[in-house]
PDB file of C-alpha atoms in Angstrom:
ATOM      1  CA  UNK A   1       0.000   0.000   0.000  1.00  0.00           C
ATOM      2  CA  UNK A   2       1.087   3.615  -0.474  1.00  0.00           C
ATOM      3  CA  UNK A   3       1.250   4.336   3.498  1.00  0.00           C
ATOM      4  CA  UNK A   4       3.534   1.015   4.033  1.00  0.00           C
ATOM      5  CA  UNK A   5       6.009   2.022   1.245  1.00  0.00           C
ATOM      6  CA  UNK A   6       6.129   5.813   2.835  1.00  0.00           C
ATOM      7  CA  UNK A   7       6.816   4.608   6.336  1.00  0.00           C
ATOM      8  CA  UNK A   8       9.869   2.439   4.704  1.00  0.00           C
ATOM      9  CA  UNK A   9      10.940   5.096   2.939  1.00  0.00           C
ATOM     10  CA  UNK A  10      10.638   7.722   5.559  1.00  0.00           C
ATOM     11  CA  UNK A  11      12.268   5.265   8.060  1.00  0.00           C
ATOM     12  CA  UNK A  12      15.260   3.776   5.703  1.00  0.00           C
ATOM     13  CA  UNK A  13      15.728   5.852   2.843  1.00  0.00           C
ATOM     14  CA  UNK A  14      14.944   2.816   0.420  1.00  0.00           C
ATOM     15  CA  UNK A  15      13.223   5.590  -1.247  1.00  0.00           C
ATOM     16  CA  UNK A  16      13.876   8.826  -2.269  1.00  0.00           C
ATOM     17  CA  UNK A  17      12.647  12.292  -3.944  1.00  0.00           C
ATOM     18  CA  UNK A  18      12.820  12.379  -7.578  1.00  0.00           C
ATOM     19  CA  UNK A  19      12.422  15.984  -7.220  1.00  0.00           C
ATOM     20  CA  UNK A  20      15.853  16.385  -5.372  1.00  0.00           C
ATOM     21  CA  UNK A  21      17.757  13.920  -7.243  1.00  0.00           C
ATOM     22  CA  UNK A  22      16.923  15.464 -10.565  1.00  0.00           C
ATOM     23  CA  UNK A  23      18.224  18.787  -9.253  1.00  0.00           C
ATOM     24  CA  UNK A  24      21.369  16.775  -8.047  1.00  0.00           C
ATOM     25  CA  UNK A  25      21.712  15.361 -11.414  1.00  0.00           C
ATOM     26  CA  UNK A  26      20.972  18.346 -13.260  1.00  0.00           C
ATOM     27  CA  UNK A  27      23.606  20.148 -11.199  1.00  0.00           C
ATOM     28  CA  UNK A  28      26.036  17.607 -12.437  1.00  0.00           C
ATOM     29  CA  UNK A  29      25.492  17.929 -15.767  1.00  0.00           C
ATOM     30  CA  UNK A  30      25.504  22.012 -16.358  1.00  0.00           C
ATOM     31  CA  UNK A  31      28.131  22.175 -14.424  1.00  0.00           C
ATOM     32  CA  UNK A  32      30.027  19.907 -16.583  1.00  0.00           C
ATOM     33  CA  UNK A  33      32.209  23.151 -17.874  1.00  0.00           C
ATOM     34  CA  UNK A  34      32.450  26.634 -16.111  1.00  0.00           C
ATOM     35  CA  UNK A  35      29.736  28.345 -18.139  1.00  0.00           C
ATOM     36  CA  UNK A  36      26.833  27.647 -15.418  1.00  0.00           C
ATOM     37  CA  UNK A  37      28.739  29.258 -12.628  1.00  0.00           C
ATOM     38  CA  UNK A  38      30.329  32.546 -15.787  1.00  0.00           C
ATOM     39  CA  UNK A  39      26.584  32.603 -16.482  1.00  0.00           C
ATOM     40  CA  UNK A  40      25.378  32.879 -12.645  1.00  0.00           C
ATOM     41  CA  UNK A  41      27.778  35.310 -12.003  1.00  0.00           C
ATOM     42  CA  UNK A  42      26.526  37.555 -14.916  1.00  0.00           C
ATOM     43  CA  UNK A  43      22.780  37.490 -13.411  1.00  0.00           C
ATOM     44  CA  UNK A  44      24.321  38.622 -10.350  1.00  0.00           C
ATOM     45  CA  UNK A  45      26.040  41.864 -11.910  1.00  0.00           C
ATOM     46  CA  UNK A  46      22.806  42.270 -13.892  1.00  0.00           C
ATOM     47  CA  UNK A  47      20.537  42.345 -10.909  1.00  0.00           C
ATOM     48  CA  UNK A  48      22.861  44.862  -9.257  1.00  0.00           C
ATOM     49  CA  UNK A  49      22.729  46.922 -12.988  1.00  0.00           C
ATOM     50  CA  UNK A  50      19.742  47.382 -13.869  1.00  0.00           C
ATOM     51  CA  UNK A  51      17.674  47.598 -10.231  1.00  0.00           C
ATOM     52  CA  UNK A  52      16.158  51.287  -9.763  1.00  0.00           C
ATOM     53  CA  UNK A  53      17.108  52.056 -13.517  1.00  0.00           C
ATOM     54  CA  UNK A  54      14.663  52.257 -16.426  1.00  0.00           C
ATOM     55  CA  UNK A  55      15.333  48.296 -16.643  1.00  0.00           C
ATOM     56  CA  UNK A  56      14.124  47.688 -13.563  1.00  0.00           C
ATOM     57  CA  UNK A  57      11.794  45.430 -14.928  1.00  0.00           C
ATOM     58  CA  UNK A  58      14.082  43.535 -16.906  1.00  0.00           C
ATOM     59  CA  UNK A  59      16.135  42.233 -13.434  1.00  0.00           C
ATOM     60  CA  UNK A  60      16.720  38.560 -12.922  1.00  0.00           C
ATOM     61  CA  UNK A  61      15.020  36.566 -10.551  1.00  0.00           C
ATOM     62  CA  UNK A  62      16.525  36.309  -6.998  1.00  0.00           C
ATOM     63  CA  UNK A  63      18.003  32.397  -7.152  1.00  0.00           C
ATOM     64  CA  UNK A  64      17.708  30.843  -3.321  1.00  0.00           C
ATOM     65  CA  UNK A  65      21.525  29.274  -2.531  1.00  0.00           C
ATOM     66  CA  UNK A  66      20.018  26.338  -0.847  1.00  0.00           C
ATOM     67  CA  UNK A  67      18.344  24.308  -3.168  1.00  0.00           C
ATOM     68  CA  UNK A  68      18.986  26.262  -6.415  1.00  0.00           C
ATOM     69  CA  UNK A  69      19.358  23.478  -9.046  1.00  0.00           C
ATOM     70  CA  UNK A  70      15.686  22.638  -8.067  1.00  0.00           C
ATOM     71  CA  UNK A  71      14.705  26.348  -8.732  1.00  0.00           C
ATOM     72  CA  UNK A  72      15.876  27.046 -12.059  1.00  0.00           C
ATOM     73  CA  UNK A  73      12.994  27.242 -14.168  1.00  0.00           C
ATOM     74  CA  UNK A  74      12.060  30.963 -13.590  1.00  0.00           C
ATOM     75  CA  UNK A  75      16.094  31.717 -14.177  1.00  0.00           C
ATOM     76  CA  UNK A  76      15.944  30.210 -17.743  1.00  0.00           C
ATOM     77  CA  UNK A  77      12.495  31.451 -18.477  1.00  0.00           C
ATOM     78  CA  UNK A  78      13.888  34.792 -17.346  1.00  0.00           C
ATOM     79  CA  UNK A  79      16.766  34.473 -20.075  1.00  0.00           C
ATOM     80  CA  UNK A  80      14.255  33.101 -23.023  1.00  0.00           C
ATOM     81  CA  UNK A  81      12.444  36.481 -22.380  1.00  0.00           C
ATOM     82  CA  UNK A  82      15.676  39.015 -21.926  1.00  0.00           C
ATOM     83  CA  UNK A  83      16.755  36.935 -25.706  1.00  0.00           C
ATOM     84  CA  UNK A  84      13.832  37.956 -27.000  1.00  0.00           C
ATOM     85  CA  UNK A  85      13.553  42.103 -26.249  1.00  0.00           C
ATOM     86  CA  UNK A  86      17.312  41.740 -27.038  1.00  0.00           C
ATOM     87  CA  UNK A  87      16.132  40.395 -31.037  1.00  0.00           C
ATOM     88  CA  UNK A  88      12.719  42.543 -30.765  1.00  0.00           C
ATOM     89  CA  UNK A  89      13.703  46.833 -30.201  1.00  0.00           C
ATOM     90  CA  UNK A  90       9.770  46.944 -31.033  1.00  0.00           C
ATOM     91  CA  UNK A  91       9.033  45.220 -28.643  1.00  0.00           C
ATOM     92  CA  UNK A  92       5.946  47.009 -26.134  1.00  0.00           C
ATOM     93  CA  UNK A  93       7.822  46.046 -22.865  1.00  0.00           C
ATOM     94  CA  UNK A  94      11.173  47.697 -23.873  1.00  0.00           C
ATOM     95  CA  UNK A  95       9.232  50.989 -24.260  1.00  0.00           C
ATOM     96  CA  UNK A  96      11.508  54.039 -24.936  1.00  0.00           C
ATOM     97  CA  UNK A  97      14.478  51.962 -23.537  1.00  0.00           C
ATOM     98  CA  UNK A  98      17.405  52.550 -26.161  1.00  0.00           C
ATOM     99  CA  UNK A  99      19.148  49.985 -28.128  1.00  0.00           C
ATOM    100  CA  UNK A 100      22.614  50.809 -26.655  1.00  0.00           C
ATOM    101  CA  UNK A 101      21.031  50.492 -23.855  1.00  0.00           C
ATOM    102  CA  UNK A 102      19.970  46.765 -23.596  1.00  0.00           C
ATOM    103  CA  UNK A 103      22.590  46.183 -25.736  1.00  0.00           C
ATOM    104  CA  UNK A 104      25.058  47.444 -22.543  1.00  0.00           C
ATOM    105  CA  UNK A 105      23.118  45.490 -19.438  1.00  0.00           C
ATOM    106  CA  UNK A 106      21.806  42.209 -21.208  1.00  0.00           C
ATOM    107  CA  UNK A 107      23.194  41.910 -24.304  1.00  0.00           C
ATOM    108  CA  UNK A 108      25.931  39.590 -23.028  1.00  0.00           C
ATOM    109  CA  UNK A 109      23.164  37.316 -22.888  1.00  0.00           C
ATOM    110  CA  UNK A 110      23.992  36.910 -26.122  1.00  0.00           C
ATOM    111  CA  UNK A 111      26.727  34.707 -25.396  1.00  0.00           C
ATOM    112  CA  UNK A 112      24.951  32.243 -23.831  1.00  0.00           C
ATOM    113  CA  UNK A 113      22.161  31.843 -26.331  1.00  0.00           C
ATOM    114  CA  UNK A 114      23.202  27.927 -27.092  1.00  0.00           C
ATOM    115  CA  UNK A 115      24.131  26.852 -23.675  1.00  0.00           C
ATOM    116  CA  UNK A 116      20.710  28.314 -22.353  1.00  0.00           C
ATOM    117  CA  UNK A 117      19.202  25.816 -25.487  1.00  0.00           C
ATOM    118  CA  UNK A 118      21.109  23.264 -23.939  1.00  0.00           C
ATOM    119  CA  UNK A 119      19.704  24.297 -20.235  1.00  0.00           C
ATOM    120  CA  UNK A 120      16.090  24.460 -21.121  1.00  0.00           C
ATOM    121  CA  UNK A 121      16.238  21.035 -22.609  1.00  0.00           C
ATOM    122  CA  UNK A 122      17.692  19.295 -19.489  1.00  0.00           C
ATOM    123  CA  UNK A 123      14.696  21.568 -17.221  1.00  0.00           C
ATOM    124  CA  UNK A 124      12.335  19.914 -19.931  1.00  0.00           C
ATOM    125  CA  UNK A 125      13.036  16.656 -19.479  1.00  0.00           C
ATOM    126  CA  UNK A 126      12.617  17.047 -15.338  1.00  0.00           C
ATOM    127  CA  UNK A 127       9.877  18.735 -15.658  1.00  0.00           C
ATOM    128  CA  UNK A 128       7.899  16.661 -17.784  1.00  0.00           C
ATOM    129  CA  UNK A 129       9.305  13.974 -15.431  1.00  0.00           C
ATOM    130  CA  UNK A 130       8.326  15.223 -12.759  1.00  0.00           C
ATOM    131  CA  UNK A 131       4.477  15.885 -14.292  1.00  0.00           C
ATOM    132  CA  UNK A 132       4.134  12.120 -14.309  1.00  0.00           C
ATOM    133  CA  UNK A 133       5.628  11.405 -11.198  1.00  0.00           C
ATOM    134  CA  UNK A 134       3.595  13.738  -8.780  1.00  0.00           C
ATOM    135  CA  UNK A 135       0.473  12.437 -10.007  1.00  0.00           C
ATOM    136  CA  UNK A 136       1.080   9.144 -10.721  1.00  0.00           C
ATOM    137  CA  UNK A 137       3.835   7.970  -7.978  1.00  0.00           C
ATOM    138  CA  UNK A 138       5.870   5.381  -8.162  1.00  0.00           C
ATOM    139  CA  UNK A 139       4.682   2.047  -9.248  1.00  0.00           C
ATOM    140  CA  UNK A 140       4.871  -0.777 -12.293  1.00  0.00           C
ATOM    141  CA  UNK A 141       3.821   1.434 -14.697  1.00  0.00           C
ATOM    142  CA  UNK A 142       5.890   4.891 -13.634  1.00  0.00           C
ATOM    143  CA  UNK A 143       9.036   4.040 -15.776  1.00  0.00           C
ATOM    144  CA  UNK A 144       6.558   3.810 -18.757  1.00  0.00           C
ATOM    145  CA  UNK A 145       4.090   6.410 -18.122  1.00  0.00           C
ATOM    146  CA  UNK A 146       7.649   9.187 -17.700  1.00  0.00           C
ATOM    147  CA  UNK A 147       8.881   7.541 -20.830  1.00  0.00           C
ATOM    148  CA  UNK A 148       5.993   7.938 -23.033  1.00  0.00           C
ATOM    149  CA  UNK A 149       5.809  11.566 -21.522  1.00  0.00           C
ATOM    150  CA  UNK A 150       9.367  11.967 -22.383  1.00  0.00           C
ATOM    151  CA  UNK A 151       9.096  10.619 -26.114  1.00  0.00           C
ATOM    152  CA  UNK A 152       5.884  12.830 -26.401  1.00  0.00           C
ATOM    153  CA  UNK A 153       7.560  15.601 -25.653  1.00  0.00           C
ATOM    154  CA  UNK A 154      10.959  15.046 -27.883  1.00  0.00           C
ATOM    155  CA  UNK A 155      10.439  11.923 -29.917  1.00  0.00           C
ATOM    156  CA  UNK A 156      14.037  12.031 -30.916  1.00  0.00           C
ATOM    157  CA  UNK A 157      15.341  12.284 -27.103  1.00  0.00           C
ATOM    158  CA  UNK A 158      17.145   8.865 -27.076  1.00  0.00           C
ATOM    159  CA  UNK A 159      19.235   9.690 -30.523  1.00  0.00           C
ATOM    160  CA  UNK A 160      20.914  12.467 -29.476  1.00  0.00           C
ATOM    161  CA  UNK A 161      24.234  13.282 -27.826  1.00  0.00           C
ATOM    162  CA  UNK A 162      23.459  15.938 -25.491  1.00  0.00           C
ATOM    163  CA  UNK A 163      22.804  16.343 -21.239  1.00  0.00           C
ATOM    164  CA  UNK A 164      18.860  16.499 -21.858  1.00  0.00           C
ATOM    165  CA  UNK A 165      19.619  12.757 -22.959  1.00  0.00           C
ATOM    166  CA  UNK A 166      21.455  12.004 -19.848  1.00  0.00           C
ATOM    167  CA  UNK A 167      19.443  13.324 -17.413  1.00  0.00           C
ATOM    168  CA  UNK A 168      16.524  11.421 -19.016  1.00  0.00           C
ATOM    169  CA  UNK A 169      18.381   8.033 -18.994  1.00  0.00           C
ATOM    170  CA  UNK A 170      19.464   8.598 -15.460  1.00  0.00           C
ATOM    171  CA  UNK A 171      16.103   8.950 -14.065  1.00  0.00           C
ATOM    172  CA  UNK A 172      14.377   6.409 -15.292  1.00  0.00           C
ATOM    173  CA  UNK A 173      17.550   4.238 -14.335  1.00  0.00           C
ATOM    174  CA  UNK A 174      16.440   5.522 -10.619  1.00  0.00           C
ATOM    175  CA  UNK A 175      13.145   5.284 -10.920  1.00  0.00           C
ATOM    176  CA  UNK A 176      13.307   1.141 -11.982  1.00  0.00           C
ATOM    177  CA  UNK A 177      16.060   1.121  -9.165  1.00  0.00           C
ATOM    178  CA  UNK A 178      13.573   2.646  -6.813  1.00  0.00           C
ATOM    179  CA  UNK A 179      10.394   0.396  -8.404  1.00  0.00           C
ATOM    180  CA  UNK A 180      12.599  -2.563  -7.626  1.00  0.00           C
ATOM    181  CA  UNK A 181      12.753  -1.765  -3.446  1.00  0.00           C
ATOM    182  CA  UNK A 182       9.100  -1.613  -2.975  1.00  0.00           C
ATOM    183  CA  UNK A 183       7.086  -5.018  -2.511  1.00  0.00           C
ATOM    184  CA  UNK A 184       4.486  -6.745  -4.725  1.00  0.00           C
ATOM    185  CA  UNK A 185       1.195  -4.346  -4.667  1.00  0.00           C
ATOM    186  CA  UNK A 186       2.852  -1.650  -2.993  1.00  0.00           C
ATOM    187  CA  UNK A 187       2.582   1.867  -4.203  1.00  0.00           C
ATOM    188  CA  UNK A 188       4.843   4.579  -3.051  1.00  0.00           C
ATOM    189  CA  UNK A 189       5.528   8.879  -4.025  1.00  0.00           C
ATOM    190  CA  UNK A 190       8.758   9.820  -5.329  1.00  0.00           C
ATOM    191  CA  UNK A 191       7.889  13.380  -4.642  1.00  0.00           C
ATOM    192  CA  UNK A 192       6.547  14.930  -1.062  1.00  0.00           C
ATOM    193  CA  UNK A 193       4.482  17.476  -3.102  1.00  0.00           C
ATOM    194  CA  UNK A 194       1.561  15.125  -2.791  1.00  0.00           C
ATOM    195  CA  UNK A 195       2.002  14.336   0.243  1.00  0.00           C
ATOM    196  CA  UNK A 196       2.142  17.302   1.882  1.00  0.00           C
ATOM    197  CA  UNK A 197      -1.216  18.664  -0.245  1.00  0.00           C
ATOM    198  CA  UNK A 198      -2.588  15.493   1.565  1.00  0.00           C
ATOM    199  CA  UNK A 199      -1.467  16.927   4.946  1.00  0.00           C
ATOM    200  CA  UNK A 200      -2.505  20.282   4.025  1.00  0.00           C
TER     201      UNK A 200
END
């Protein structure tokens, strides 16, 4: 039953939350190179560039320290948009804000245009992982149900050579590792989301 595998997996640690080993996996893989932590430490001159300036509303999101990898999300949709006024001077939101402007606070987000690509696929992949996973828990049919989601998503993912591909092979390695510790029948959550909406 779902209660005896959480009790084992509270007690034990058979068990564990996709939600954190996807950020320590993810982690691993961007920061394969030094470009994550160049890139990081570009938001952080940005934030301090642009706050109580006419691109005050262009400032990065405020990253937590603890926990970050599993926080990324808003940081790369933050990027997609900044790309975007960068290639669009029209654009409404820029407003009267010069070229020369952007060009001097965010353009060096220029640099990182294929490497954010890159990022964005891996977030993809645990996202969409994720999706299945907090609804569905952990059971016989989880390593499916992700990899359908998965090849829904990117039908192509398994071909290519890239960390999106990783990151999807490594969790659903864990999550048939973590399929194989529960016993026959049970049902367990890889993800205390759920369970903590059930508290609430």
């Amino acid at each position: 039953t779902c209660r005896k595998a959480w009790k084992r997996w509270t007690k034990d640690d058979c068990l564990g939350d996709l939600k954190h080993h996807a950020a320590n996996v993810l982690e691993k893989e961007i920061n394969r190179s030094g470009r994550f932590k160049a890139f990081l430490t570009e938001v952080g001159l940005t934030r301090n560039r642009v706050q109580q300036t006419e691109l005050d509303q262009f400032s990065p999101p405020a990253l937590r320290i603890k926990s970050r990898f599993m926080n990324l999300r808003t940081l790369f949709t933050w990027s997609t948009m900044i790309l975007y006024h960068l290639d669009n001077p029209d654009s409404e939101a820029r407003g009267e804000i010069s070229v020369e402007r952007m060009e001097q606070k965010l353009g060096w987000l220029r640099e990182y245009a294929d490497d954010l690509a890159r990022w964005n696929k891996c977030q993809d992949v645990i996202d969409h992982s994720l999706s299945v996973i907090n609804h569905h828990g952990l059971d016989a049919q989880t390593e499916p149900l992700v990899e359908r989601a998965l090849n829904e998503h990117n039908p192509n993912w398994r071909s290519e050579d890239c960390p999106a591909t990783r990151i999807a092979v490594q969790l659903l390695d864990w999550i048939k590792q973590s399929f194989g510790k529960l016993k026959a029948g049970e049902r367990a959550w890889l993800s205390t989301e759920i369970l903590e909406s059930l508290f609430g």
